[in-house]
Coordinates of C-alpha atoms and ligand atoms in Angstrom, one line a residue:
X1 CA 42.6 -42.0 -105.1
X2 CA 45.0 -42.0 -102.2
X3 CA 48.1 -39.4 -102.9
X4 CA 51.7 -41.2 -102.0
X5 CA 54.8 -39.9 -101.9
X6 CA 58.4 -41.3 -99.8
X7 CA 61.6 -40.6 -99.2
X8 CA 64.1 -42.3 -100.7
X9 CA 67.6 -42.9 -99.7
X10 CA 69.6 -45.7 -98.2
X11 CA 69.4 -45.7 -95.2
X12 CA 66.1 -44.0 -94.7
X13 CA 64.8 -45.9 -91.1
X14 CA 65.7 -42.4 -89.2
X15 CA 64.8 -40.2 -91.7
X16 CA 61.9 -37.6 -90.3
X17 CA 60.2 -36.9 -93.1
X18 CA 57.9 -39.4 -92.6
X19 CA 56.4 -37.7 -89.6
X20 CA 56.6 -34.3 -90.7
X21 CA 54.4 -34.9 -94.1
X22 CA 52.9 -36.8 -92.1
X23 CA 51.7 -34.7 -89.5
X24 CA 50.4 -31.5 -92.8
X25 CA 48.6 -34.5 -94.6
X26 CA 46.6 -35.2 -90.8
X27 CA 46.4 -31.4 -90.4
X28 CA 44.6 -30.8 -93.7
X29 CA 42.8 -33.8 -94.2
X30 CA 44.4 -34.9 -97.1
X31 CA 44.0 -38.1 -98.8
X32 CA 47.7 -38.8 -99.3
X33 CA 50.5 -41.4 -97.8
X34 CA 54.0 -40.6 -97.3
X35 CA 56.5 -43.8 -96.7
X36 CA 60.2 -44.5 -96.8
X37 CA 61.7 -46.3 -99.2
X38 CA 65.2 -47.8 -98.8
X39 CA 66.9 -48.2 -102.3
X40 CA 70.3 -49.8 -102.5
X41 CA 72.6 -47.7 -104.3
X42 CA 73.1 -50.3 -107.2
X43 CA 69.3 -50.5 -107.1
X44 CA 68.2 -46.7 -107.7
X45 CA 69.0 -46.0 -111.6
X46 CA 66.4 -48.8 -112.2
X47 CA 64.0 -47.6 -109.3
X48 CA 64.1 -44.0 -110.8
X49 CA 63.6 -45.2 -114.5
X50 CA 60.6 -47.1 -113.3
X51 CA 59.2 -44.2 -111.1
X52 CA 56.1 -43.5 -113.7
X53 CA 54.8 -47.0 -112.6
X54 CA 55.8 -47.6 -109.3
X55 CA 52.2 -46.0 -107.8
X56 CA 54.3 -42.5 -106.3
X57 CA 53.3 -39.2 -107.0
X58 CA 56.8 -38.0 -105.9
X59 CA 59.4 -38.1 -103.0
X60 CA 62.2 -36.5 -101.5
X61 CA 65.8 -37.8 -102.0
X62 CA 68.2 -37.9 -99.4
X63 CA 72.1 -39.5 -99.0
X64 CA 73.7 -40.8 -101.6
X65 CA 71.1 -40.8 -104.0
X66 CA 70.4 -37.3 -104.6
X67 CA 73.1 -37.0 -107.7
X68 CA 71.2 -40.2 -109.3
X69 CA 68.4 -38.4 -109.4
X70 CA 69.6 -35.2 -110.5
X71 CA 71.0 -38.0 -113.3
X72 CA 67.3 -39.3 -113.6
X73 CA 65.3 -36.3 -114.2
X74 CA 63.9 -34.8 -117.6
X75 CA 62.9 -31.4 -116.3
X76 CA 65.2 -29.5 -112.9
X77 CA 64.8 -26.2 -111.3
X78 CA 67.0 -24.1 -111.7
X79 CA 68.5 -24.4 -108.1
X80 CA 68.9 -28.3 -108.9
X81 CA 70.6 -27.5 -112.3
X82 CA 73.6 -26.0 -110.4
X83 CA 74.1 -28.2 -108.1
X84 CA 73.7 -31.3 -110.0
X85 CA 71.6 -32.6 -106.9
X86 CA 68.3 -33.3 -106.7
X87 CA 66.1 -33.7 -103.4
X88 CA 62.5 -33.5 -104.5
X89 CA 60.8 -35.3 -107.4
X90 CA 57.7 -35.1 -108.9
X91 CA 55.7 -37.1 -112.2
X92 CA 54.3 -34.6 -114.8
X93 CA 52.9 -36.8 -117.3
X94 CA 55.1 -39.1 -116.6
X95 CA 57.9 -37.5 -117.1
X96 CA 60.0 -36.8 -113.7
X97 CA 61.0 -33.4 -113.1
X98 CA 63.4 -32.6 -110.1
X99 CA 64.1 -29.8 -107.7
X100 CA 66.9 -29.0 -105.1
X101 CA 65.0 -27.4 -101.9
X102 CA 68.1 -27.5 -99.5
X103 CA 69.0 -24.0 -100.6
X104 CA 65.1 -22.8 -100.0
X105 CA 65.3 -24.5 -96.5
X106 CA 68.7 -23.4 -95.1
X107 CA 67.9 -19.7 -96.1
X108 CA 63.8 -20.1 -94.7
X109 CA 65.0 -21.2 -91.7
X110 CA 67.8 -18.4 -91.2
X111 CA 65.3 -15.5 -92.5
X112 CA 62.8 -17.3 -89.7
X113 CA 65.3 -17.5 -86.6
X114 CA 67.8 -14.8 -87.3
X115 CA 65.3 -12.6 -89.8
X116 CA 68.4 -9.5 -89.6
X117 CA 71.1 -11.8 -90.9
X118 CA 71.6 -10.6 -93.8
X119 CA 71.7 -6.9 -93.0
X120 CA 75.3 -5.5 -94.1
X121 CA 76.4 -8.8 -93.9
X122 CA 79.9 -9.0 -95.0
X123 CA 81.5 -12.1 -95.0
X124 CA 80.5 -15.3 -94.3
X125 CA 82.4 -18.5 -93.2
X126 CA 81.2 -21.7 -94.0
X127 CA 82.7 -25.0 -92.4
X128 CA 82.7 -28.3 -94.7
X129 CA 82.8 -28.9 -98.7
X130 CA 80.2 -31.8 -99.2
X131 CA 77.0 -31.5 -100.7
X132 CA 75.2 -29.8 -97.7
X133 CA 77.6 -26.8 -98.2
X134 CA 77.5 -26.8 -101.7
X135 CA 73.3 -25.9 -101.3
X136 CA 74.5 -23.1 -98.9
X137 CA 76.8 -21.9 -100.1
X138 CA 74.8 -21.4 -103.7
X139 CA 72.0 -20.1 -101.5
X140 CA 74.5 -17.5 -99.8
X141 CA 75.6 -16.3 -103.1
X142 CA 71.9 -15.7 -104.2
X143 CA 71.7 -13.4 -101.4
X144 CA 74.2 -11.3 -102.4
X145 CA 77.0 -12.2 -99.9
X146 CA 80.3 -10.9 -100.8
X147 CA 82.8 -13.2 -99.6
X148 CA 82.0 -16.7 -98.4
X149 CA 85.1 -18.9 -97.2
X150 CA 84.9 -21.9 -96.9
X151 CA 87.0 -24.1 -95.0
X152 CA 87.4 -27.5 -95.2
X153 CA 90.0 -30.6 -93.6
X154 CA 90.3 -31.5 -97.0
X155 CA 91.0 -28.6 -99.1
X156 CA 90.7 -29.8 -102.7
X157 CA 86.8 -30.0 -102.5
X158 CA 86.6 -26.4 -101.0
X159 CA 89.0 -25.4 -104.3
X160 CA 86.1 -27.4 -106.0
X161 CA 83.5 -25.6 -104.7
X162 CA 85.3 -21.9 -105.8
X163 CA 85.7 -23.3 -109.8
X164 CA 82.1 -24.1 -109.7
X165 CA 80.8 -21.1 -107.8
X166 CA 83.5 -18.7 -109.1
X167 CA 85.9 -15.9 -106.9
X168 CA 83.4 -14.9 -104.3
X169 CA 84.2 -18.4 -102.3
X170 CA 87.6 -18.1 -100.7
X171 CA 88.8 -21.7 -100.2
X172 CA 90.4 -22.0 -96.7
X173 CA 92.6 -24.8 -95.2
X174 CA 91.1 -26.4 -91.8
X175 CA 94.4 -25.5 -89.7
X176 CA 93.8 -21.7 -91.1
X177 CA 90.2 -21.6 -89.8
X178 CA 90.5 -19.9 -86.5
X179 CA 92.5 -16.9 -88.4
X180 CA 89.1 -16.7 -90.7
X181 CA 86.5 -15.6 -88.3
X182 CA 87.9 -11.9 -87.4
X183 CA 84.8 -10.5 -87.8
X184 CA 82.7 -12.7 -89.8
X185 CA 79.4 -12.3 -89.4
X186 CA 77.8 -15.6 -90.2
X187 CA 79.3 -19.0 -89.2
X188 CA 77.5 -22.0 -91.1
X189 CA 78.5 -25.7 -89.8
X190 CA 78.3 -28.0 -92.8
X191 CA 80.3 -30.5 -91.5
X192 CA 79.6 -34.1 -88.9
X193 CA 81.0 -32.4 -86.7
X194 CA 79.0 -32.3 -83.7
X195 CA 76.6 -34.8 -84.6
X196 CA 75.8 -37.3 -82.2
X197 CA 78.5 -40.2 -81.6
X198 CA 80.7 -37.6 -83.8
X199 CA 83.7 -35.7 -81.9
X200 CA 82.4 -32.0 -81.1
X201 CA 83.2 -28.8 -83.4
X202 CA 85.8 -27.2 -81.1
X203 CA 86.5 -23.7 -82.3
X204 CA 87.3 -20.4 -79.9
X205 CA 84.8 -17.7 -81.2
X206 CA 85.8 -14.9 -79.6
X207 CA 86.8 -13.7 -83.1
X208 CA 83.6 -13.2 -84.1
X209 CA 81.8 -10.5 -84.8
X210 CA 79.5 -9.6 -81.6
X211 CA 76.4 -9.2 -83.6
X212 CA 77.6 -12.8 -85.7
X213 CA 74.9 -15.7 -86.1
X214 CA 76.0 -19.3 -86.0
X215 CA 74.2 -22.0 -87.6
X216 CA 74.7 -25.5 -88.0
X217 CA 72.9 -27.8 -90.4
X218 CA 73.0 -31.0 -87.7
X219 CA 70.3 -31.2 -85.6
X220 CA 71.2 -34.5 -83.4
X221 CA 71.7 -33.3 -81.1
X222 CA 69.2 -29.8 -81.4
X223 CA 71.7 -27.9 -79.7
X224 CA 75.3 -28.8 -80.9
X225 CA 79.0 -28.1 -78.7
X226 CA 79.2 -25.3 -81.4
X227 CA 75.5 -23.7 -80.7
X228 CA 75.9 -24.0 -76.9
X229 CA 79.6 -21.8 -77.4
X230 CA 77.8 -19.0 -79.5
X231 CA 75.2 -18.8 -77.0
X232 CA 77.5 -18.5 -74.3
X233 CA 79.1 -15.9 -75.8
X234 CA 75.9 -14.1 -76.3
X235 CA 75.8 -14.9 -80.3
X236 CA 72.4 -15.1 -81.9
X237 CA 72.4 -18.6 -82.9
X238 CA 70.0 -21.0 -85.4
X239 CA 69.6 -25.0 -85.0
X240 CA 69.7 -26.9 -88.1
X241 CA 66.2 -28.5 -87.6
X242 CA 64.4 -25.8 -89.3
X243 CA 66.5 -26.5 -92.5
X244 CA 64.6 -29.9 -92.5
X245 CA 60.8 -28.5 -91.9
X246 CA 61.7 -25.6 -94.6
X247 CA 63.0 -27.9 -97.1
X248 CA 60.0 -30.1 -97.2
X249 CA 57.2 -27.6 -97.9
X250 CA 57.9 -27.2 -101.8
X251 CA 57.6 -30.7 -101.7
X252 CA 54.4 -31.1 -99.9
X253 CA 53.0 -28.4 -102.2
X254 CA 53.7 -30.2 -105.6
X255 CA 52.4 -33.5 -104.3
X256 CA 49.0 -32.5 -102.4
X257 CA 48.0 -29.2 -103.6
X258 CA 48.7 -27.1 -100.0
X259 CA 51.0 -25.2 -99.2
X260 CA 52.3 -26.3 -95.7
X261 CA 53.5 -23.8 -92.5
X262 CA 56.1 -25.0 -90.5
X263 CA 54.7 -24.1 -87.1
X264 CA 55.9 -24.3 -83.5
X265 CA 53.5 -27.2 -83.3
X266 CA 55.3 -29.1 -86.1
X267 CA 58.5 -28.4 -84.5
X268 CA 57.6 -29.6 -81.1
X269 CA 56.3 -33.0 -82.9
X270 CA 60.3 -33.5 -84.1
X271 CA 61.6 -32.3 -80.7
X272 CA 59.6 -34.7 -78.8
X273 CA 60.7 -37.7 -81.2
X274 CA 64.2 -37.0 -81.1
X275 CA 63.4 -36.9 -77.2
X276 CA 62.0 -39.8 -77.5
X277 CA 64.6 -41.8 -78.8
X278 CA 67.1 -40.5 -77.1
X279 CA 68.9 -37.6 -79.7
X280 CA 68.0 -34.1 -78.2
X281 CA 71.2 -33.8 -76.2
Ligands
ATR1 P1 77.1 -33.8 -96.9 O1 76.8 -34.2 -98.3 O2 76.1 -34.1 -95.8 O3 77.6 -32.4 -96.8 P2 79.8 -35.1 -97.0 O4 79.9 -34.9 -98.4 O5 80.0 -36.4 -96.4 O6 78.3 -34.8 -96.4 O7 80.6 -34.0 -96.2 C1 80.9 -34.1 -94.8 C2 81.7 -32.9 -94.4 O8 82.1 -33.0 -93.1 C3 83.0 -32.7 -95.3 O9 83.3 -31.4 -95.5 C4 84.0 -33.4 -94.4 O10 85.4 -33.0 -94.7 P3 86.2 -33.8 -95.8 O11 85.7 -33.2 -97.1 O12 87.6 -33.5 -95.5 O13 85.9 -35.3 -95.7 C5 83.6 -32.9 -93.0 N1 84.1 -33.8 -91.9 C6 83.7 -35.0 -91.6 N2 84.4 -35.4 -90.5 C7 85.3 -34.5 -90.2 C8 86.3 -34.3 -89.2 N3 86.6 -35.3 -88.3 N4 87.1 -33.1 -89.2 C9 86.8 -32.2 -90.1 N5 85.8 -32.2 -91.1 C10 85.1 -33.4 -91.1

């Protein structure tokens, strides 16, 4: 019987997933769908209590309904235990377990374009407080990073993030930021800033550490203001589109028995979409 899984959110019409899952279920002749389905949030407590029945195998989660099913599930991983966010479901007799593979993708895709990174890595600054940060921030911390601050315009949820993740995360107001990045040695964009139709991340980062890597978890456009800076200055630098292909393997594994790679060739398959409609720069 034909395998489906989705992504659910709201709204889910530009979500990727689709094609990526897509494109491993074509590449290993698997009998399997994978669909979007748009859930109003006052609709999604009922959607997920009626999961069992509703013909899915599984799904991702994405905005705003990723805490719902962190709410929803009987079994989490660890990783979604923590963050009281869930991204990835799956139905084990018929019972819905959840995991959180944000923090799996963001570090896959650093250890994959940057794979030094984390050599005497000292401190680490990390822009935004939402639930994007929160994964990385936890994923940081499993690494071992001493000192992560985070800075945020509003600096009540980067106080937030330190009572849940404890004194290693040095909460940092916005106006102080440019005074944080004396020789930081990773610089992680959490925040909209820089996204398409968004105004651009406009920080001087001739603070940085020479040997520094900057990331940033948007990926429309592929190469954001802030990317372009770094590599002007010669900074090794990672796009956030590899935090999407990463974070989707668990997934794919749980629902259709493979193990995906994300390859150059998957890659190109996104690039050429986002050419298509008109995101890449
Ligand atoms: P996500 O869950 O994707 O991380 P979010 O919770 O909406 O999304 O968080 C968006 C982040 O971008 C927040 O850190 C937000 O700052 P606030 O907490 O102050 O809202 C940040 N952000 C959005 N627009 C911004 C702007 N114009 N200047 C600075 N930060 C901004």
């Amino acid at each position: 019987m034909t395998r489906r899984a989705c992504i659910i959110g709201h709204p889910v019409a530009h979500s990727r997933s689709p094609l990526v899952h897509g494109f491993w279920l074509n590449q290993h002749g698997i009998d399997g769908e994978y669909g979007r389905q748009d859930v109003a949030l006052e609709a999604i407590d009922g959607f997920l209590a009626g999961f069992a029945t509703s013909g899915y195998v599984g799904g991702n989660v994405t905005v705003p309904h990723k805490e719902a099913a962190f709410r929803a599930c009987a079994e989490l991983d660890q990783v979604a235990a923590a963050l009281g966010a869930v991204n990835t479901l799956w139905l084990e007799d018929g019972r819905l377990h959840g995991a959180n593979t944000d923090v799996h993708g963001f570090l896959a895709n650093l250890d994959a374009g940057a794979p030094d990174w984390a050599a005497a890595l000292g401190d680490a600054v990390v822009l935004g407080a939402g639930g994007a940060s929160r994964a990385i921030v936890h994923g940081l911390l499993s690494r071992g990073i001493d000192r992560i601050a985070v800075a945020n315009r509003t600096l009540s949820r980067a106080e937030a993030l330190r009572e849940q993740f404890g004194p290693r995360v040095v909460p940092v107001a916005w106006r102080d930021l440019a005074g944080r990045l004396a020789g930081c040695r990773l610089l992680v964009n959490t925040t909209s800033l820089g996204m398409k139709g968004q105004p651009p991340l406009d920080l001087d980062l001739s603070a940085l550490s020479p040997d520094a890597v900057v990331t940033d978890a948007v990926y429309v456009p592929l190469e954001t203001p802030l990317l372009r800076a770094a590599k002007a200055r010669g900074l090794a630098t990672v796009d956030g589109l590899g935090m999407l292909l990463h974070q989707a393997v668990p997934g794919f594994e749980r629902w259709f028995g493979v193990r995906p790679q994300v390859t150059a060739e998957l890659r190109a398959l996104v690039i050429a979409d986002l050419a298509a409609k008109g995101q890449l720069a």
